[in-house]
Amino acid sequence: GQQGQNPQGMRVGEQGGGRSAILEAEARQFQNYRTDVKLDVRHFKTALKTLRKLDREGPEVLQLDPTIQKTARNAGEIELVFAPDRKNAIKLLLLMDAGGSMDPYSELVSRLFSASHAVQHFKQLEHYYFHNCVYSRIYKDIAQRTGVLTKDMLRELPSDFRVVFVGDACMAPWELTAGSDFSLGYGATPMTGIDWLRSIRKHFRDAIWLNPEPRRYWNHPTISQIGAVIPMYELTLDGLKQAMRLSLI
């Protein structure tokens, strides 16, 4: 999130001119979100369990109720009914903003992160971190600065992943729209943060943005721009349930 950036590019309370979120991510200390937070995790787990798509796959298993019904109709002659086990086919990708103005929300996001790991019905769960906005590189472990190129993530993950962004979407406008991310090589048009968000939204079938900031603050220019690209909901239990119901089912 934003760290006191004024329109002239001078970072309030620090020496020197404005630096991109990419450089800030390299220079500052960040912490990964915890996966062992217990408080209120059960509420997030309940909400996340509504995100499901059951497919019949795997070995056939005995269906007890149909077996009883068919046996009763056959005057007691046992007729076993089998069907393929139903497995959840949902693949979930969490992309989480860390550091800066997200620090006050770290406990809240850790609860969501913990719940995502505890809900075992996802077929596949992936996660990455970013700072302020997604740029050319995202982090599997932001504390250790280990990650992958965003274009490699888009190439490796299929389009049927459901994507959940978590962040306040609040930054200096130039950090979202300036062409300062030279990720495609010499001579190529630089990618902006909003370019990367559009690329992610285009690649994956479903995507939402969960914002811990109350909705009354969403008139901020970068929050409005991001919300125009990715459907945005409040990071509350009600907001999460609404997102699951309207966007990702």
JSON list of C-alpha atoms in Angstrom, two decimals:
[
{"chain": "A", "resi": 1, "resn": "GLY", "atom": "CA", "xyz": [0.00, 0.00, 0.00]},
{"chain": "A", "resi": 2, "resn": "GLN", "atom": "CA", "xyz": [0.88, 3.66, -0.17]},
{"chain": "A", "resi": 3, "resn": "GLN", "atom": "CA", "xyz": [3.58, 5.06, 2.08]},
{"chain": "A", "resi": 4, "resn": "GLY", "atom": "CA", "xyz": [2.96, 8.81, 2.02]},
{"chain": "A", "resi": 5, "resn": "GLN", "atom": "CA", "xyz": [3.76, 9.60, -1.61]},
{"chain": "A", "resi": 6, "resn": "ASN", "atom": "CA", "xyz": [2.90, 13.11, -2.76]},
{"chain": "A", "resi": 7, "resn": "PRO", "atom": "CA", "xyz": [2.15, 14.07, -6.40]},
{"chain": "A", "resi": 8, "resn": "GLN", "atom": "CA", "xyz": [5.68, 15.40, -6.97]},
{"chain": "A", "resi": 9, "resn": "GLY", "atom": "CA", "xyz": [7.15, 11.98, -6.28]},
{"chain": "A", "resi": 10, "resn": "MET", "atom": "CA", "xyz": [8.74, 12.92, -2.92]},
{"chain": "A", "resi": 11, "resn": "ARG", "atom": "CA", "xyz": [8.21, 10.27, -0.27]},
{"chain": "A", "resi": 12, "resn": "VAL", "atom": "CA", "xyz": [6.94, 12.06, 2.84]},
{"chain": "A", "resi": 13, "resn": "GLY", "atom": "CA", "xyz": [9.21, 11.66, 5.83]},
{"chain": "A", "resi": 14, "resn": "GLU", "atom": "CA", "xyz": [12.13, 10.23, 3.81]},
{"chain": "A", "resi": 15, "resn": "GLN", "atom": "CA", "xyz": [15.07, 11.63, 1.93]},
{"chain": "A", "resi": 16, "resn": "GLY", "atom": "CA", "xyz": [15.27, 11.55, -1.84]},
{"chain": "A", "resi": 17, "resn": "GLY", "atom": "CA", "xyz": [12.81, 11.35, -4.70]},
{"chain": "A", "resi": 18, "resn": "GLY", "atom": "CA", "xyz": [10.08, 8.90, -5.44]},
{"chain": "A", "resi": 19, "resn": "ARG", "atom": "CA", "xyz": [11.06, 5.30, -5.99]},
{"chain": "A", "resi": 20, "resn": "SER", "atom": "CA", "xyz": [8.98, 2.63, -7.64]},
{"chain": "A", "resi": 21, "resn": "ALA", "atom": "CA", "xyz": [7.25, -0.04, -5.61]},
{"chain": "A", "resi": 22, "resn": "ILE", "atom": "CA", "xyz": [9.61, -2.56, -7.23]},
{"chain": "A", "resi": 23, "resn": "LEU", "atom": "CA", "xyz": [12.65, -0.84, -5.75]},
{"chain": "A", "resi": 24, "resn": "GLU", "atom": "CA", "xyz": [10.86, -0.36, -2.45]},
{"chain": "A", "resi": 25, "resn": "ALA", "atom": "CA", "xyz": [10.18, -4.09, -2.32]},
{"chain": "A", "resi": 26, "resn": "GLU", "atom": "CA", "xyz": [13.89, -4.78, -2.73]},
{"chain": "A", "resi": 27, "resn": "ALA", "atom": "CA", "xyz": [14.99, -2.24, -0.11]},
{"chain": "A", "resi": 28, "resn": "ARG", "atom": "CA", "xyz": [12.56, -2.80, 2.75]},
{"chain": "A", "resi": 29, "resn": "GLN", "atom": "CA", "xyz": [11.88, -5.60, 5.18]},
{"chain": "A", "resi": 30, "resn": "PHE", "atom": "CA", "xyz": [8.69, -7.59, 4.62]},
{"chain": "A", "resi": 31, "resn": "GLN", "atom": "CA", "xyz": [7.03, -10.45, 6.42]},
{"chain": "A", "resi": 32, "resn": "ASN", "atom": "CA", "xyz": [5.02, -13.32, 5.00]},
{"chain": "A", "resi": 33, "resn": "TYR", "atom": "CA", "xyz": [1.51, -13.82, 6.31]},
{"chain": "A", "resi": 34, "resn": "ARG", "atom": "CA", "xyz": [1.11, -16.53, 8.92]},
{"chain": "A", "resi": 35, "resn": "THR", "atom": "CA", "xyz": [-0.69, -19.80, 8.31]},
{"chain": "A", "resi": 36, "resn": "ASP", "atom": "CA", "xyz": [-1.23, -20.71, 12.00]},
{"chain": "A", "resi": 37, "resn": "VAL", "atom": "CA", "xyz": [-3.55, -17.91, 13.14]},
{"chain": "A", "resi": 38, "resn": "LYS", "atom": "CA", "xyz": [-6.54, -19.39, 14.98]},
{"chain": "A", "resi": 39, "resn": "LEU", "atom": "CA", "xyz": [-8.75, -16.44, 15.96]},
{"chain": "A", "resi": 40, "resn": "ASP", "atom": "CA", "xyz": [-11.81, -16.20, 13.71]},
{"chain": "A", "resi": 41, "resn": "VAL", "atom": "CA", "xyz": [-10.24, -18.52, 11.13]},
{"chain": "A", "resi": 42, "resn": "ARG", "atom": "CA", "xyz": [-13.32, -20.75, 11.40]},
{"chain": "A", "resi": 43, "resn": "HIS", "atom": "CA", "xyz": [-15.48, -17.93, 10.01]},
{"chain": "A", "resi": 44, "resn": "PHE", "atom": "CA", "xyz": [-13.26, -17.51, 6.96]},
{"chain": "A", "resi": 45, "resn": "LYS", "atom": "CA", "xyz": [-13.17, -21.29, 6.52]},
{"chain": "A", "resi": 46, "resn": "THR", "atom": "CA", "xyz": [-16.96, -21.41, 6.46]},
{"chain": "A", "resi": 47, "resn": "ALA", "atom": "CA", "xyz": [-17.09, -18.68, 3.81]},
{"chain": "A", "resi": 48, "resn": "LEU", "atom": "CA", "xyz": [-14.39, -20.30, 1.68]},
{"chain": "A", "resi": 49, "resn": "LYS", "atom": "CA", "xyz": [-16.17, -23.66, 1.77]},
{"chain": "A", "resi": 50, "resn": "THR", "atom": "CA", "xyz": [-18.92, -22.14, -0.36]},
{"chain": "A", "resi": 51, "resn": "LEU", "atom": "CA", "xyz": [-16.35, -21.92, -3.16]},
{"chain": "A", "resi": 52, "resn": "ARG", "atom": "CA", "xyz": [-16.68, -25.38, -4.59]},
{"chain": "A", "resi": 53, "resn": "LYS", "atom": "CA", "xyz": [-17.17, -27.21, -7.84]},
{"chain": "A", "resi": 54, "resn": "LEU", "atom": "CA", "xyz": [-17.67, -30.93, -7.38]},
{"chain": "A", "resi": 55, "resn": "ASP", "atom": "CA", "xyz": [-16.52, -33.25, -10.14]},
{"chain": "A", "resi": 56, "resn": "ARG", "atom": "CA", "xyz": [-16.92, -36.99, -10.23]},
{"chain": "A", "resi": 57, "resn": "GLU", "atom": "CA", "xyz": [-13.45, -38.47, -10.42]},
{"chain": "A", "resi": 58, "resn": "GLY", "atom": "CA", "xyz": [-11.28, -41.14, -8.87]},
{"chain": "A", "resi": 59, "resn": "PRO", "atom": "CA", "xyz": [-12.20, -44.70, -7.83]},
{"chain": "A", "resi": 60, "resn": "GLU", "atom": "CA", "xyz": [-15.83, -45.70, -7.44]},
{"chain": "A", "resi": 61, "resn": "VAL", "atom": "CA", "xyz": [-17.16, -45.80, -3.91]},
{"chain": "A", "resi": 62, "resn": "LEU", "atom": "CA", "xyz": [-20.22, -47.48, -2.41]},
{"chain": "A", "resi": 63, "resn": "GLN", "atom": "CA", "xyz": [-23.28, -45.20, -2.30]},
{"chain": "A", "resi": 64, "resn": "LEU", "atom": "CA", "xyz": [-25.02, -46.26, 0.90]},
{"chain": "A", "resi": 65, "resn": "ASP", "atom": "CA", "xyz": [-28.45, -44.59, 0.55]},
{"chain": "A", "resi": 66, "resn": "PRO", "atom": "CA", "xyz": [-29.09, -45.71, -3.07]},
{"chain": "A", "resi": 67, "resn": "THR", "atom": "CA", "xyz": [-27.94, -49.22, -2.11]},
{"chain": "A", "resi": 68, "resn": "ILE", "atom": "CA", "xyz": [-30.50, -49.39, 0.73]},
{"chain": "A", "resi": 69, "resn": "GLN", "atom": "CA", "xyz": [-33.27, -48.06, -1.49]},
{"chain": "A", "resi": 70, "resn": "LYS", "atom": "CA", "xyz": [-32.58, -50.49, -4.34]},
{"chain": "A", "resi": 71, "resn": "THR", "atom": "CA", "xyz": [-32.23, -53.41, -1.93]},
{"chain": "A", "resi": 72, "resn": "ALA", "atom": "CA", "xyz": [-35.60, -52.54, -0.37]},
{"chain": "A", "resi": 73, "resn": "ARG", "atom": "CA", "xyz": [-37.25, -52.40, -3.80]},
{"chain": "A", "resi": 74, "resn": "ASN", "atom": "CA", "xyz": [-35.73, -55.79, -4.65]},
{"chain": "A", "resi": 75, "resn": "ALA", "atom": "CA", "xyz": [-37.47, -57.43, -1.66]},
{"chain": "A", "resi": 76, "resn": "GLY", "atom": "CA", "xyz": [-34.28, -57.69, 0.31]},
{"chain": "A", "resi": 77, "resn": "GLU", "atom": "CA", "xyz": [-32.02, -58.91, -2.48]},
{"chain": "A", "resi": 78, "resn": "ILE", "atom": "CA", "xyz": [-28.88, -56.83, -2.07]},
{"chain": "A", "resi": 79, "resn": "GLU", "atom": "CA", "xyz": [-27.98, -54.56, -4.99]},
{"chain": "A", "resi": 80, "resn": "LEU", "atom": "CA", "xyz": [-24.84, -52.52, -4.47]},
{"chain": "A", "resi": 81, "resn": "VAL", "atom": "CA", "xyz": [-24.70, -49.05, -6.05]},
{"chain": "A", "resi": 82, "resn": "PHE", "atom": "CA", "xyz": [-21.31, -47.54, -6.85]},
{"chain": "A", "resi": 83, "resn": "ALA", "atom": "CA", "xyz": [-20.36, -44.14, -8.26]},
{"chain": "A", "resi": 84, "resn": "PRO", "atom": "CA", "xyz": [-17.11, -42.21, -8.73]},
{"chain": "A", "resi": 85, "resn": "ASP", "atom": "CA", "xyz": [-16.11, -40.22, -5.68]},
{"chain": "A", "resi": 86, "resn": "ARG", "atom": "CA", "xyz": [-16.93, -36.53, -5.87]},
{"chain": "A", "resi": 87, "resn": "LYS", "atom": "CA", "xyz": [-13.84, -34.32, -5.51]},
{"chain": "A", "resi": 88, "resn": "ASN", "atom": "CA", "xyz": [-13.65, -30.54, -5.35]},
{"chain": "A", "resi": 89, "resn": "ALA", "atom": "CA", "xyz": [-12.24, -29.24, -8.62]},
{"chain": "A", "resi": 90, "resn": "ILE", "atom": "CA", "xyz": [-11.60, -25.66, -7.48]},
{"chain": "A", "resi": 91, "resn": "LYS", "atom": "CA", "xyz": [-8.08, -24.30, -8.01]},
{"chain": "A", "resi": 92, "resn": "LEU", "atom": "CA", "xyz": [-7.39, -21.14, -6.01]},
{"chain": "A", "resi": 93, "resn": "LEU", "atom": "CA", "xyz": [-4.64, -18.55, -6.52]},
{"chain": "A", "resi": 94, "resn": "LEU", "atom": "CA", "xyz": [-4.10, -16.00, -3.73]},
{"chain": "A", "resi": 95, "resn": "LEU", "atom": "CA", "xyz": [-2.20, -12.83, -4.67]},
{"chain": "A", "resi": 96, "resn": "MET", "atom": "CA", "xyz": [-1.54, -10.75, -1.54]},
{"chain": "A", "resi": 97, "resn": "ASP", "atom": "CA", "xyz": [-0.21, -7.24, -0.97]},
{"chain": "A", "resi": 98, "resn": "ALA", "atom": "CA", "xyz": [2.30, -7.11, 1.89]},
{"chain": "A", "resi": 99, "resn": "GLY", "atom": "CA", "xyz": [4.05, -4.25, 3.67]},
{"chain": "A", "resi": 100, "resn": "GLY", "atom": "CA", "xyz": [3.50, -0.53, 3.87]},
{"chain": "A", "resi": 101, "resn": "SER", "atom": "CA", "xyz": [-0.12, 0.45, 4.44]},
{"chain": "A", "resi": 102, "resn": "MET", "atom": "CA", "xyz": [-1.06, -3.25, 4.58]},
{"chain": "A", "resi": 103, "resn": "ASP", "atom": "CA", "xyz": [0.80, -3.66, 7.89]},
{"chain": "A", "resi": 104, "resn": "PRO", "atom": "CA", "xyz": [-2.25, -2.72, 10.03]},
{"chain": "A", "resi": 105, "resn": "TYR", "atom": "CA", "xyz": [-4.19, -5.48, 8.28]},
{"chain": "A", "resi": 106, "resn": "SER", "atom": "CA", "xyz": [-1.54, -8.19, 8.55]},
{"chain": "A", "resi": 107, "resn": "GLU", "atom": "CA", "xyz": [-3.42, -10.10, 11.27]},
{"chain": "A", "resi": 108, "resn": "LEU", "atom": "CA", "xyz": [-6.65, -10.00, 9.29]},
{"chain": "A", "resi": 109, "resn": "VAL", "atom": "CA", "xyz": [-4.99, -11.24, 6.09]},
{"chain": "A", "resi": 110, "resn": "SER", "atom": "CA", "xyz": [-3.16, -13.91, 8.08]},
{"chain": "A", "resi": 111, "resn": "ARG", "atom": "CA", "xyz": [-6.55, -15.22, 9.23]},
{"chain": "A", "resi": 112, "resn": "LEU", "atom": "CA", "xyz": [-7.74, -15.47, 5.64]},
{"chain": "A", "resi": 113, "resn": "PHE", "atom": "CA", "xyz": [-4.45, -17.10, 4.63]},
{"chain": "A", "resi": 114, "resn": "SER", "atom": "CA", "xyz": [-4.69, -19.57, 7.51]},
{"chain": "A", "resi": 115, "resn": "ALA", "atom": "CA", "xyz": [-8.26, -20.44, 6.59]},
{"chain": "A", "resi": 116, "resn": "SER", "atom": "CA", "xyz": [-7.29, -21.01, 2.95]},
{"chain": "A", "resi": 117, "resn": "HIS", "atom": "CA", "xyz": [-4.66, -23.54, 4.02]},
{"chain": "A", "resi": 118, "resn": "ALA", "atom": "CA", "xyz": [-6.97, -25.19, 6.53]},
{"chain": "A", "resi": 119, "resn": "VAL", "atom": "CA", "xyz": [-9.80, -25.71, 4.03]},
{"chain": "A", "resi": 120, "resn": "GLN", "atom": "CA", "xyz": [-8.63, -28.92, 2.40]},
{"chain": "A", "resi": 121, "resn": "HIS", "atom": "CA", "xyz": [-11.27, -29.24, -0.27]},
{"chain": "A", "resi": 122, "resn": "PHE", "atom": "CA", "xyz": [-9.38, -27.16, -2.86]},
{"chain": "A", "resi": 123, "resn": "LYS", "atom": "CA", "xyz": [-7.93, -29.24, -5.64]},
{"chain": "A", "resi": 124, "resn": "GLN", "atom": "CA", "xyz": [-4.95, -26.88, -5.77]},
{"chain": "A", "resi": 125, "resn": "LEU", "atom": "CA", "xyz": [-3.93, -23.79, -3.80]},
{"chain": "A", "resi": 126, "resn": "GLU", "atom": "CA", "xyz": [-1.17, -21.40, -4.90]},
{"chain": "A", "resi": 127, "resn": "HIS", "atom": "CA", "xyz": [-0.12, -18.09, -3.38]},
{"chain": "A", "resi": 128, "resn": "TYR", "atom": "CA", "xyz": [2.20, -15.18, -4.17]},
{"chain": "A", "resi": 129, "resn": "TYR", "atom": "CA", "xyz": [2.97, -11.81, -2.62]},
{"chain": "A", "resi": 130, "resn": "PHE", "atom": "CA", "xyz": [3.39, -8.39, -4.18]},
{"chain": "A", "resi": 131, "resn": "HIS", "atom": "CA", "xyz": [3.90, -4.85, -2.88]},
{"chain": "A", "resi": 132, "resn": "ASN", "atom": "CA", "xyz": [1.29, -2.23, -3.86]},
{"chain": "A", "resi": 133, "resn": "CYS", "atom": "CA", "xyz": [0.64, -3.77, -7.28]},
{"chain": "A", "resi": 134, "resn": "VAL", "atom": "CA", "xyz": [1.69, -6.77, -9.33]},
{"chain": "A", "resi": 135, "resn": "TYR", "atom": "CA", "xyz": [4.70, -6.00, -11.52]},
{"chain": "A", "resi": 136, "resn": "SER", "atom": "CA", "xyz": [7.07, -8.20, -13.50]},
{"chain": "A", "resi": 137, "resn": "ARG", "atom": "CA", "xyz": [8.04, -10.30, -10.46]},
{"chain": "A", "resi": 138, "resn": "ILE", "atom": "CA", "xyz": [5.95, -11.76, -7.66]},
{"chain": "A", "resi": 139, "resn": "TYR", "atom": "CA", "xyz": [7.16, -13.44, -4.49]},
{"chain": "A", "resi": 140, "resn": "LYS", "atom": "CA", "xyz": [6.53, -16.88, -3.05]},
{"chain": "A", "resi": 141, "resn": "ASP", "atom": "CA", "xyz": [8.38, -15.75, 0.08]},
{"chain": "A", "resi": 142, "resn": "ILE", "atom": "CA", "xyz": [8.52, -11.97, 0.25]},
{"chain": "A", "resi": 143, "resn": "ALA", "atom": "CA", "xyz": [10.65, -11.99, 3.41]},
{"chain": "A", "resi": 144, "resn": "GLN", "atom": "CA", "xyz": [13.40, -13.85, 1.52]},
{"chain": "A", "resi": 145, "resn": "ARG", "atom": "CA", "xyz": [12.69, -12.11, -1.82]},
{"chain": "A", "resi": 146, "resn": "THR", "atom": "CA", "xyz": [12.22, -15.46, -3.55]},
{"chain": "A", "resi": 147, "resn": "GLY", "atom": "CA", "xyz": [9.74, -15.50, -6.37]},
{"chain": "A", "resi": 148, "resn": "VAL", "atom": "CA", "xyz": [9.07, -15.94, -10.05]},
{"chain": "A", "resi": 149, "resn": "LEU", "atom": "CA", "xyz": [8.51, -13.78, -13.09]},
{"chain": "A", "resi": 150, "resn": "THR", "atom": "CA", "xyz": [4.84, -12.89, -13.41]},
{"chain": "A", "resi": 151, "resn": "LYS", "atom": "CA", "xyz": [4.83, -13.90, -17.07]},
{"chain": "A", "resi": 152, "resn": "ASP", "atom": "CA", "xyz": [6.12, -17.35, -16.04]},
{"chain": "A", "resi": 153, "resn": "MET", "atom": "CA", "xyz": [3.30, -17.70, -13.51]},
{"chain": "A", "resi": 154, "resn": "LEU", "atom": "CA", "xyz": [0.78, -16.85, -16.23]},
{"chain": "A", "resi": 155, "resn": "ARG", "atom": "CA", "xyz": [2.35, -19.41, -18.54]},
{"chain": "A", "resi": 156, "resn": "GLU", "atom": "CA", "xyz": [2.43, -22.18, -15.92]},
{"chain": "A", "resi": 157, "resn": "LEU", "atom": "CA", "xyz": [-0.96, -21.78, -14.22]},
{"chain": "A", "resi": 158, "resn": "PRO", "atom": "CA", "xyz": [-4.01, -22.74, -16.32]},
{"chain": "A", "resi": 159, "resn": "SER", "atom": "CA", "xyz": [-6.87, -20.34, -16.83]},
{"chain": "A", "resi": 160, "resn": "ASP", "atom": "CA", "xyz": [-9.29, -22.33, -14.66]},
{"chain": "A", "resi": 161, "resn": "PHE", "atom": "CA", "xyz": [-7.69, -21.03, -11.44]},
{"chain": "A", "resi": 162, "resn": "ARG", "atom": "CA", "xyz": [-9.92, -18.72, -9.41]},
{"chain": "A", "resi": 163, "resn": "VAL", "atom": "CA", "xyz": [-7.86, -15.66, -8.44]},
{"chain": "A", "resi": 164, "resn": "VAL", "atom": "CA", "xyz": [-8.30, -13.74, -5.19]},
{"chain": "A", "resi": 165, "resn": "PHE", "atom": "CA", "xyz": [-6.29, -10.53, -4.79]},
{"chain": "A", "resi": 166, "resn": "VAL", "atom": "CA", "xyz": [-5.94, -9.20, -1.25]},
{"chain": "A", "resi": 167, "resn": "GLY", "atom": "CA", "xyz": [-4.78, -5.60, -0.83]},
{"chain": "A", "resi": 168, "resn": "ASP", "atom": "CA", "xyz": [-5.83, -2.03, -0.12]},
{"chain": "A", "resi": 169, "resn": "ALA", "atom": "CA", "xyz": [-5.22, -1.03, -3.77]},
{"chain": "A", "resi": 170, "resn": "CYS", "atom": "CA", "xyz": [-3.97, 2.33, -2.47]},
{"chain": "A", "resi": 171, "resn": "MET", "atom": "CA", "xyz": [-0.74, 3.76, -3.86]},
{"chain": "A", "resi": 172, "resn": "ALA", "atom": "CA", "xyz": [0.63, 6.81, -5.62]},
{"chain": "A", "resi": 173, "resn": "PRO", "atom": "CA", "xyz": [-1.11, 7.03, -9.02]},
{"chain": "A", "resi": 174, "resn": "TRP", "atom": "CA", "xyz": [2.19, 6.85, -10.91]},
{"chain": "A", "resi": 175, "resn": "GLU", "atom": "CA", "xyz": [2.95, 3.50, -9.27]},
{"chain": "A", "resi": 176, "resn": "LEU", "atom": "CA", "xyz": [-0.09, 2.07, -11.04]},
{"chain": "A", "resi": 177, "resn": "THR", "atom": "CA", "xyz": [0.05, 3.85, -14.40]},
{"chain": "A", "resi": 178, "resn": "ALA", "atom": "CA", "xyz": [3.63, 4.92, -15.14]},
{"chain": "A", "resi": 179, "resn": "GLY", "atom": "CA", "xyz": [5.45, 2.73, -17.68]},
{"chain": "A", "resi": 180, "resn": "SER", "atom": "CA", "xyz": [8.37, 2.01, -15.41]},
{"chain": "A", "resi": 181, "resn": "ASP", "atom": "CA", "xyz": [8.38, -1.79, -15.41]},
{"chain": "A", "resi": 182, "resn": "PHE", "atom": "CA", "xyz": [10.78, -2.81, -18.20]},
{"chain": "A", "resi": 183, "resn": "SER", "atom": "CA", "xyz": [10.01, -6.50, -17.88]},
{"chain": "A", "resi": 184, "resn": "LEU", "atom": "CA", "xyz": [9.79, -7.47, -21.55]},
{"chain": "A", "resi": 185, "resn": "GLY", "atom": "CA", "xyz": [13.33, -6.58, -22.56]},
{"chain": "A", "resi": 186, "resn": "TYR", "atom": "CA", "xyz": [15.12, -3.83, -24.43]},
{"chain": "A", "resi": 187, "resn": "GLY", "atom": "CA", "xyz": [13.01, -1.93, -26.94]},
{"chain": "A", "resi": 188, "resn": "ALA", "atom": "CA", "xyz": [9.68, -3.24, -25.66]},
{"chain": "A", "resi": 189, "resn": "THR", "atom": "CA", "xyz": [6.91, -1.02, -24.31]},
{"chain": "A", "resi": 190, "resn": "PRO", "atom": "CA", "xyz": [7.22, -1.04, -20.51]},
{"chain": "A", "resi": 191, "resn": "MET", "atom": "CA", "xyz": [4.42, -2.71, -18.58]},
{"chain": "A", "resi": 192, "resn": "THR", "atom": "CA", "xyz": [2.58, -0.67, -15.97]},
{"chain": "A", "resi": 193, "resn": "GLY", "atom": "CA", "xyz": [0.95, -2.07, -12.85]},
{"chain": "A", "resi": 194, "resn": "ILE", "atom": "CA", "xyz": [-2.51, -1.71, -14.35]},
{"chain": "A", "resi": 195, "resn": "ASP", "atom": "CA", "xyz": [-1.22, -3.51, -17.47]},
{"chain": "A", "resi": 196, "resn": "TRP", "atom": "CA", "xyz": [-0.21, -6.49, -15.36]},
{"chain": "A", "resi": 197, "resn": "LEU", "atom": "CA", "xyz": [-3.58, -6.55, -13.59]},
{"chain": "A", "resi": 198, "resn": "ARG", "atom": "CA", "xyz": [-5.37, -6.52, -16.94]},
{"chain": "A", "resi": 199, "resn": "SER", "atom": "CA", "xyz": [-3.14, -9.37, -18.16]},
{"chain": "A", "resi": 200, "resn": "ILE", "atom": "CA", "xyz": [-3.96, -11.45, -15.10]},
{"chain": "A", "resi": 201, "resn": "ARG", "atom": "CA", "xyz": [-7.67, -10.67, -15.41]},
{"chain": "A", "resi": 202, "resn": "LYS", "atom": "CA", "xyz": [-7.59, -11.67, -19.08]},
{"chain": "A", "resi": 203, "resn": "HIS", "atom": "CA", "xyz": [-5.72, -14.93, -18.49]},
{"chain": "A", "resi": 204, "resn": "PHE", "atom": "CA", "xyz": [-7.81, -16.34, -15.64]},
{"chain": "A", "resi": 205, "resn": "ARG", "atom": "CA", "xyz": [-11.51, -17.07, -15.92]},
{"chain": "A", "resi": 206, "resn": "ASP", "atom": "CA", "xyz": [-12.52, -15.60, -12.55]},
{"chain": "A", "resi": 207, "resn": "ALA", "atom": "CA", "xyz": [-10.85, -12.98, -10.35]},
{"chain": "A", "resi": 208, "resn": "ILE", "atom": "CA", "xyz": [-11.89, -10.80, -7.43]},
{"chain": "A", "resi": 209, "resn": "TRP", "atom": "CA", "xyz": [-10.15, -8.23, -5.22]},
{"chain": "A", "resi": 210, "resn": "LEU", "atom": "CA", "xyz": [-10.70, -8.26, -1.43]},
{"chain": "A", "resi": 211, "resn": "ASN", "atom": "CA", "xyz": [-9.97, -4.85, 0.10]},
{"chain": "A", "resi": 212, "resn": "PRO", "atom": "CA", "xyz": [-9.50, -4.41, 3.87]},
{"chain": "A", "resi": 213, "resn": "GLU", "atom": "CA", "xyz": [-10.17, -0.67, 3.54]},
{"chain": "A", "resi": 214, "resn": "PRO", "atom": "CA", "xyz": [-13.80, 0.28, 4.27]},
{"chain": "A", "resi": 215, "resn": "ARG", "atom": "CA", "xyz": [-15.81, 0.98, 1.14]},
{"chain": "A", "resi": 216, "resn": "ARG", "atom": "CA", "xyz": [-16.24, 4.66, 2.07]},
{"chain": "A", "resi": 217, "resn": "TYR", "atom": "CA", "xyz": [-12.55, 5.20, 1.21]},
{"chain": "A", "resi": 218, "resn": "TRP", "atom": "CA", "xyz": [-12.74, 3.59, -2.22]},
{"chain": "A", "resi": 219, "resn": "ASN", "atom": "CA", "xyz": [-12.94, 6.91, -4.06]},
{"chain": "A", "resi": 220, "resn": "HIS", "atom": "CA", "xyz": [-9.12, 6.97, -4.02]},
{"chain": "A", "resi": 221, "resn": "PRO", "atom": "CA", "xyz": [-7.95, 7.13, -7.67]},
{"chain": "A", "resi": 222, "resn": "THR", "atom": "CA", "xyz": [-5.96, 3.89, -7.71]},
{"chain": "A", "resi": 223, "resn": "ILE", "atom": "CA", "xyz": [-8.68, 1.97, -5.83]},
{"chain": "A", "resi": 224, "resn": "SER", "atom": "CA", "xyz": [-11.21, 3.18, -8.39]},
{"chain": "A", "resi": 225, "resn": "GLN", "atom": "CA", "xyz": [-8.96, 2.20, -11.32]},
{"chain": "A", "resi": 226, "resn": "ILE", "atom": "CA", "xyz": [-8.26, -1.27, -9.98]},
{"chain": "A", "resi": 227, "resn": "GLY", "atom": "CA", "xyz": [-11.94, -1.78, -9.13]},
{"chain": "A", "resi": 228, "resn": "ALA", "atom": "CA", "xyz": [-12.79, -1.04, -12.75]},
{"chain": "A", "resi": 229, "resn": "VAL", "atom": "CA", "xyz": [-10.57, -3.94, -13.86]},
{"chain": "A", "resi": 230, "resn": "ILE", "atom": "CA", "xyz": [-11.21, -6.49, -11.10]},
{"chain": "A", "resi": 231, "resn": "PRO", "atom": "CA", "xyz": [-14.49, -6.80, -9.14]},
{"chain": "A", "resi": 232, "resn": "MET", "atom": "CA", "xyz": [-13.78, -5.49, -5.64]},
{"chain": "A", "resi": 233, "resn": "TYR", "atom": "CA", "xyz": [-15.31, -6.54, -2.33]},
{"chain": "A", "resi": 234, "resn": "GLU", "atom": "CA", "xyz": [-14.61, -5.65, 1.30]},
{"chain": "A", "resi": 235, "resn": "LEU", "atom": "CA", "xyz": [-12.37, -8.02, 3.23]},
{"chain": "A", "resi": 236, "resn": "THR", "atom": "CA", "xyz": [-15.06, -8.81, 5.76]},
{"chain": "A", "resi": 237, "resn": "LEU", "atom": "CA", "xyz": [-17.03, -12.00, 6.27]},
{"chain": "A", "resi": 238, "resn": "ASP", "atom": "CA", "xyz": [-20.02, -10.45, 4.50]},
{"chain": "A", "resi": 239, "resn": "GLY", "atom": "CA", "xyz": [-17.81, -9.17, 1.67]},
{"chain": "A", "resi": 240, "resn": "LEU", "atom": "CA", "xyz": [-16.16, -12.55, 1.25]},
{"chain": "A", "resi": 241, "resn": "LYS", "atom": "CA", "xyz": [-19.50, -14.38, 1.19]},
{"chain": "A", "resi": 242, "resn": "GLN", "atom": "CA", "xyz": [-20.83, -11.90, -1.38]},
{"chain": "A", "resi": 243, "resn": "ALA", "atom": "CA", "xyz": [-17.73, -12.39, -3.54]},
{"chain": "A", "resi": 244, "resn": "MET", "atom": "CA", "xyz": [-18.05, -16.18, -3.35]},
{"chain": "A", "resi": 245, "resn": "ARG", "atom": "CA", "xyz": [-21.73, -15.97, -4.28]},
{"chain": "A", "resi": 246, "resn": "LEU", "atom": "CA", "xyz": [-21.59, -13.41, -7.09]},
{"chain": "A", "resi": 247, "resn": "SER", "atom": "CA", "xyz": [-18.19, -13.77, -8.72]},
{"chain": "A", "resi": 248, "resn": "LEU", "atom": "CA", "xyz": [-16.53, -17.12, -8.10]},
{"chain": "A", "resi": 249, "resn": "ILE", "atom": "CA", "xyz": [-19.28, -19.74, -8.03]}
]
